[in-house]
CSV table of C-alpha atoms in Angstrom, one decimal:
chain,number,residue,atom,x,y,z
A,1,MET,CA,0.0,0.0,0.0
A,2,PHE,CA,2.8,2.5,1.0
A,3,PHE,CA,5.7,2.7,-1.4
A,4,SER,CA,8.7,5.0,-1.5
A,5,LEU,CA,11.0,6.6,-4.1
A,6,PRO,CA,13.9,8.9,-3.3
A,7,HIS,CA,12.6,12.2,-4.6
A,8,PRO,CA,9.8,13.9,-6.5
A,9,GLN,CA,11.4,13.4,-9.9
A,10,ALA,CA,11.7,9.7,-9.3
A,11,ILE,CA,8.0,9.6,-8.5
A,12,ALA,CA,7.2,11.7,-11.6
A,13,ASP,CA,9.1,9.2,-13.7
A,14,TYR,CA,7.3,6.2,-12.2
A,15,VAL,CA,3.8,7.7,-12.4
A,16,THR,CA,4.5,8.9,-16.0
A,17,THR,CA,5.4,5.3,-16.9
A,18,ARG,CA,2.2,4.0,-15.3
A,19,LEU,CA,0.1,6.5,-17.2
A,20,ILE,CA,1.7,5.9,-20.6
A,21,GLN,CA,1.4,2.1,-20.1
A,22,LEU,CA,-2.3,2.5,-19.4
A,23,ILE,CA,-2.8,4.8,-22.5
A,24,GLN,CA,-0.9,2.3,-24.7
A,25,LYS,CA,-3.1,-0.5,-23.4
A,26,LYS,CA,-6.3,1.6,-23.5
A,27,PRO,CA,-6.1,4.7,-25.7
A,28,ASN,CA,-9.5,5.9,-24.7
A,29,ALA,CA,-8.8,5.6,-21.0
A,30,VAL,CA,-10.5,7.8,-18.4
A,31,LEU,CA,-8.1,9.7,-16.1
A,32,GLY,CA,-8.9,11.4,-12.8
A,33,LEU,CA,-6.6,14.4,-12.5
A,34,ALA,CA,-5.4,16.4,-9.5
A,35,THR,CA,-3.8,19.8,-9.2
A,36,GLY,CA,-1.3,21.4,-6.9
A,37,SER,CA,2.5,21.6,-6.6
A,38,THR,CA,2.8,17.8,-6.0
A,39,MET,CA,1.5,17.2,-9.5
A,40,GLU,CA,3.7,19.7,-11.3
A,41,PRO,CA,6.8,17.5,-11.8
A,42,ILE,CA,4.5,14.6,-12.8
A,43,TYR,CA,2.8,16.6,-15.5
A,44,GLU,CA,6.1,18.0,-16.7
A,45,GLN,CA,7.6,14.5,-17.1
A,46,PHE,CA,4.4,13.2,-18.6
A,47,CYS,CA,4.4,16.0,-21.3
A,48,ARG,CA,8.0,15.3,-22.0
A,49,GLN,CA,7.6,11.6,-22.4
A,50,VAL,CA,4.4,11.8,-24.4
A,51,ALA,CA,6.2,14.0,-26.9
A,52,LYS,CA,9.3,11.9,-26.9
A,53,GLN,CA,7.4,8.6,-27.4
A,54,ASP,CA,4.8,10.0,-29.7
A,55,VAL,CA,1.9,8.9,-27.4
A,56,ASN,CA,-1.6,9.7,-28.6
A,57,VAL,CA,-3.6,11.4,-25.9
A,58,SER,CA,-6.4,12.7,-28.2
A,59,GLU,CA,-8.8,9.8,-27.3
A,60,LEU,CA,-8.4,10.3,-23.5
A,61,THR,CA,-11.2,11.5,-21.3
A,62,THR,CA,-10.2,13.4,-18.1
A,63,PHE,CA,-12.1,14.5,-15.0
A,64,ASN,CA,-10.5,16.9,-12.6
A,65,LEU,CA,-11.2,16.6,-8.9
A,66,ASP,CA,-12.3,20.1,-8.0
A,67,GLU,CA,-12.6,23.8,-8.6
A,68,TYR,CA,-13.0,26.9,-6.5
A,69,ILE,CA,-16.4,28.5,-6.5
A,70,GLY,CA,-16.2,32.1,-7.6
A,71,LEU,CA,-13.2,31.8,-9.9
A,72,GLY,CA,-13.7,31.7,-13.6
A,73,ALA,CA,-11.7,29.5,-16.0
A,74,ASP,CA,-9.3,32.4,-16.8
A,75,HIS,CA,-8.5,33.3,-13.2
A,76,PRO,CA,-4.8,32.5,-12.6
A,77,GLN,CA,-5.6,30.6,-9.5
A,78,SER,CA,-8.4,28.5,-10.9
A,79,TYR,CA,-7.8,24.9,-11.6
A,80,HIS,CA,-9.0,25.4,-15.2
A,81,TYR,CA,-6.0,27.7,-15.7
A,82,TYR,CA,-3.7,25.3,-13.9
A,83,MET,CA,-4.6,22.4,-16.1
A,84,ARG,CA,-4.2,24.5,-19.3
A,85,GLN,CA,-0.8,25.7,-18.1
A,86,TYR,CA,0.7,22.4,-17.0
A,87,LEU,CA,-1.0,19.9,-19.3
A,88,PHE,CA,-3.9,20.6,-21.7
A,89,ASN,CA,-2.2,23.4,-23.7
A,90,ARG,CA,1.0,21.4,-24.0
A,91,LEU,CA,-0.5,18.2,-25.5
A,92,ALA,CA,-3.1,17.3,-28.1
A,93,PHE,CA,-6.0,16.6,-25.6
A,94,ALA,CA,-9.5,16.8,-27.1
A,95,GLN,CA,-11.0,19.8,-25.3
A,96,HIS,CA,-14.5,18.3,-25.4
A,97,ARG,CA,-13.3,15.4,-23.3
A,98,THR,CA,-11.5,17.3,-20.6
A,99,PHE,CA,-14.0,18.0,-17.8
A,100,LEU,CA,-13.6,20.3,-14.8
A,101,PRO,CA,-16.3,21.7,-12.5
A,102,ASP,CA,-17.4,25.3,-13.4
A,103,GLY,CA,-16.7,27.7,-10.5
A,104,LEU,CA,-19.2,30.2,-11.9
A,105,CYS,CA,-22.0,27.9,-12.5
A,106,GLY,CA,-25.4,29.3,-11.6
A,107,ASP,CA,-27.0,25.9,-10.6
A,108,LEU,CA,-24.4,24.2,-8.4
A,109,GLN,CA,-26.5,21.3,-7.4
A,110,GLU,CA,-27.4,20.4,-11.0
A,111,GLN,CA,-23.8,20.7,-12.0
A,112,CYS,CA,-22.7,18.4,-9.1
A,113,GLU,CA,-25.2,15.7,-10.0
A,114,ARG,CA,-24.3,16.0,-13.7
A,115,TYR,CA,-20.5,15.7,-13.0
A,116,SER,CA,-20.8,12.4,-11.2
A,117,ARG,CA,-23.2,11.1,-13.8
A,118,LEU,CA,-20.8,12.0,-16.6
A,119,ILE,CA,-18.1,9.9,-15.0
A,120,LEU,CA,-20.4,6.9,-14.8
A,121,GLU,CA,-21.5,7.4,-18.4
A,122,ALA,CA,-17.8,7.5,-19.4
A,123,GLY,CA,-17.4,4.0,-17.9
A,124,GLY,CA,-15.8,5.2,-14.7
A,125,ILE,CA,-12.3,6.4,-14.0
A,126,ASP,CA,-9.5,4.0,-14.9
A,127,LEU,CA,-6.8,5.7,-12.9
A,128,GLN,CA,-7.2,8.5,-10.3
A,129,LEU,CA,-4.3,10.7,-9.3
A,130,LEU,CA,-4.5,12.2,-5.8
A,131,GLY,CA,-2.5,14.5,-3.6
A,132,ILE,CA,-3.3,15.0,0.0
A,133,GLY,CA,-3.9,18.1,2.2
A,134,SER,CA,-2.3,18.7,5.5
A,135,ASN,CA,-5.6,17.8,7.2
A,136,GLY,CA,-6.0,14.6,5.2
A,137,HIS,CA,-8.4,15.9,2.6
A,138,ILE,CA,-8.4,14.5,-0.9
A,139,GLY,CA,-10.0,16.6,-3.6
A,140,PHE,CA,-11.6,19.2,-1.3
A,141,ASN,CA,-13.3,16.5,0.8
A,142,GLU,CA,-12.6,17.8,4.3
A,143,PRO,CA,-12.6,15.7,7.5
A,144,GLY,CA,-16.0,14.4,8.3
A,145,THR,CA,-17.1,14.1,4.6
A,146,PRO,CA,-19.2,10.9,4.2
A,147,PHE,CA,-17.5,8.2,2.3
A,148,ALA,CA,-20.7,7.8,0.3
A,149,SER,CA,-20.5,11.4,-1.0
A,150,ARG,CA,-20.8,12.2,-4.7
A,151,THR,CA,-19.7,15.5,-6.3
A,152,HIS,CA,-20.8,18.3,-3.9
A,153,VAL,CA,-20.2,21.8,-2.8
A,154,VAL,CA,-17.9,22.1,0.3
A,155,ALA,CA,-17.1,24.9,2.7
A,156,LEU,CA,-13.3,25.0,2.8
A,157,SER,CA,-11.8,24.6,6.3
A,158,GLU,CA,-9.6,27.3,7.7
A,159,GLN,CA,-6.6,25.1,7.5
A,160,THR,CA,-7.2,24.4,3.8
A,161,ARG,CA,-7.6,28.1,3.1
A,162,ILE,CA,-4.4,28.9,5.0
A,163,ASP,CA,-2.5,26.1,3.1
A,164,ASN,CA,-3.7,27.5,-0.2
A,165,GLY,CA,-3.4,31.1,0.8
A,166,ARG,CA,0.2,31.2,-0.5
A,167,PHE,CA,-1.1,31.2,-4.1
A,168,PHE,CA,-3.2,34.4,-3.5
A,169,ASP,CA,-2.2,38.0,-2.7
A,170,SER,CA,-4.2,38.0,0.5
A,171,MET,CA,-6.3,35.7,2.6
A,172,ASP,CA,-9.3,37.8,1.6
A,173,GLU,CA,-8.9,36.5,-1.9
A,174,VAL,CA,-8.9,32.8,-1.0
A,175,PRO,CA,-12.3,31.3,-1.9
A,176,THR,CA,-14.4,29.9,0.9
A,177,GLN,CA,-16.1,27.2,-1.1
A,178,ALA,CA,-15.3,24.7,-3.8
A,179,ILE,CA,-16.9,22.0,-5.9
A,180,THR,CA,-15.3,18.6,-5.4
A,181,LEU,CA,-15.6,15.1,-6.6
A,182,GLY,CA,-17.1,13.0,-3.8
A,183,LEU,CA,-15.3,10.2,-1.9
A,184,GLN,CA,-17.5,7.6,-3.5
A,185,ASP,CA,-16.7,8.9,-7.0
A,186,ILE,CA,-13.0,8.7,-6.1
A,187,PHE,CA,-13.2,5.2,-4.5
A,188,GLU,CA,-15.0,3.8,-7.6
A,189,ALA,CA,-11.9,4.5,-9.8
A,190,LYS,CA,-10.4,1.2,-11.0
A,191,GLU,CA,-6.9,2.3,-9.7
A,192,ILE,CA,-5.8,5.0,-7.4
A,193,VAL,CA,-2.3,6.6,-7.1
A,194,LEU,CA,-1.9,9.0,-4.1
A,195,VAL,CA,1.3,11.0,-4.1
A,196,ALA,CA,2.9,12.9,-1.2
A,197,THR,CA,6.2,14.7,-1.4
A,198,GLY,CA,8.2,17.0,0.9
A,199,THR,CA,8.7,17.5,4.6
A,200,ASN,CA,5.4,19.4,4.9
A,201,LYS,CA,3.6,16.2,4.2
A,202,ALA,CA,5.5,14.0,6.7
A,203,GLN,CA,3.1,14.4,9.6
A,204,ILE,CA,-0.1,13.8,7.6
A,205,MET,CA,1.4,10.7,6.0
A,206,ALA,CA,2.3,9.4,9.5
A,207,ASP,CA,-1.3,10.2,10.6
A,208,LEU,CA,-2.7,8.5,7.5
A,209,TYR,CA,-0.5,5.4,8.1
A,210,HIS,CA,-1.8,5.0,11.6
A,211,SER,CA,-5.4,6.0,11.0
A,212,PRO,CA,-8.2,3.5,10.6
A,213,VAL,CA,-10.4,3.8,7.6
A,214,ASP,CA,-12.5,6.6,9.1
A,215,GLU,CA,-14.3,9.7,7.8
A,216,ALA,CA,-12.3,11.8,10.1
A,217,MET,CA,-9.4,11.1,7.8
A,218,PRO,CA,-10.8,11.4,4.3
A,219,ALA,CA,-7.7,10.0,2.6
A,220,SER,CA,-8.0,6.8,4.7
A,221,ILE,CA,-10.6,5.6,2.2
A,222,VAL,CA,-7.7,4.9,-0.2
A,223,LYS,CA,-6.5,2.2,2.3
A,224,ALA,CA,-9.7,0.2,1.6
A,225,HIS,CA,-9.3,0.3,-2.1
A,226,PRO,CA,-8.2,-3.0,-3.7
A,227,HIS,CA,-5.9,-1.4,-6.3
A,228,ALA,CA,-4.4,1.7,-4.7
A,229,MET,CA,-0.9,2.9,-4.2
A,230,ILE,CA,0.3,5.6,-1.8
A,231,ILE,CA,3.7,6.8,-3.0
A,232,VAL,CA,5.9,9.0,-0.9
A,233,ASP,CA,9.4,10.5,-1.3
A,234,GLU,CA,12.0,10.2,1.5
A,235,ALA,CA,11.0,13.6,3.0
A,236,ALA,CA,7.3,12.7,3.2
A,237,ALA,CA,8.2,9.3,4.6
A,238,ALA,CA,10.4,10.7,7.4
A,239,LEU,CA,7.9,10.0,10.2
A,240,LEU,CA,6.7,6.7,9.0
A,241,PRO,CA,7.8,3.6,11.0
A,242,ALA,CA,10.8,1.7,9.7
A,243,GLY,CA,9.7,-0.8,7.1
A,244,ALA,CA,6.3,0.9,6.5
A,245,CYS,CA,7.1,1.6,2.8
A,246,LYS,CA,8.3,-0.8,0.2
A,247,PRO,CA,10.8,0.8,-2.2
A,248,LEU,CA,9.3,0.8,-5.6
A,249,LEU,CA,12.6,0.0,-7.3
A,250,GLN,CA,12.3,-3.5,-5.7
A,251,LEU,CA,9.0,-4.1,-7.4
A,252,ALA,CA,9.0,-6.5,-10.4
């Protein structure tokens, strides 16, 4: 369940290889995508290798985990903007098959219901990428979110707003709500890869390791998934017990 690699670039190399193998096996795969600094080296390496290996991504369908309410697609801190910057504008994705929640949607409830329905209609997510927040959230599913949740509107916790505040000019600009894929939507993915890197993730990874599968720790749902990997670099693994992680380089 817990695996380690030395540094973020090694993780980026491994995840990229996994993604490309999936695409070569299933060119019309459905990918669940995440944002944030943890994903940046992964997307950078993925773009590099897709171009180098001439991998066709035009048949892929993608669903992003979340979006801030109140930010339009062209806002520099929106996840639409992030995805265009780090992935979609760099490769030949089919725009009509890249899905993200709309932060300016007038009918949020209808959009939430439709988003989860679209995933089911696409055949479900083949591989879901996840990061993890310092309070254990995945997507924007804060502690206490029901495991049975579908796409929904969430009030962001103060800790999440503080963590994300570094991307905004002031805390007043940090959104207070977001649309997020639900924990049930995430759990239904055929495969899950959760990535954590850096010393700032060491404590939450130790908490996750010791936590039971409990709604107080949203990311703990991944531990119940039959085909999930939790990948950490040496810094994020610093507080884990000895032997808790299997080095990925030893895998066949």
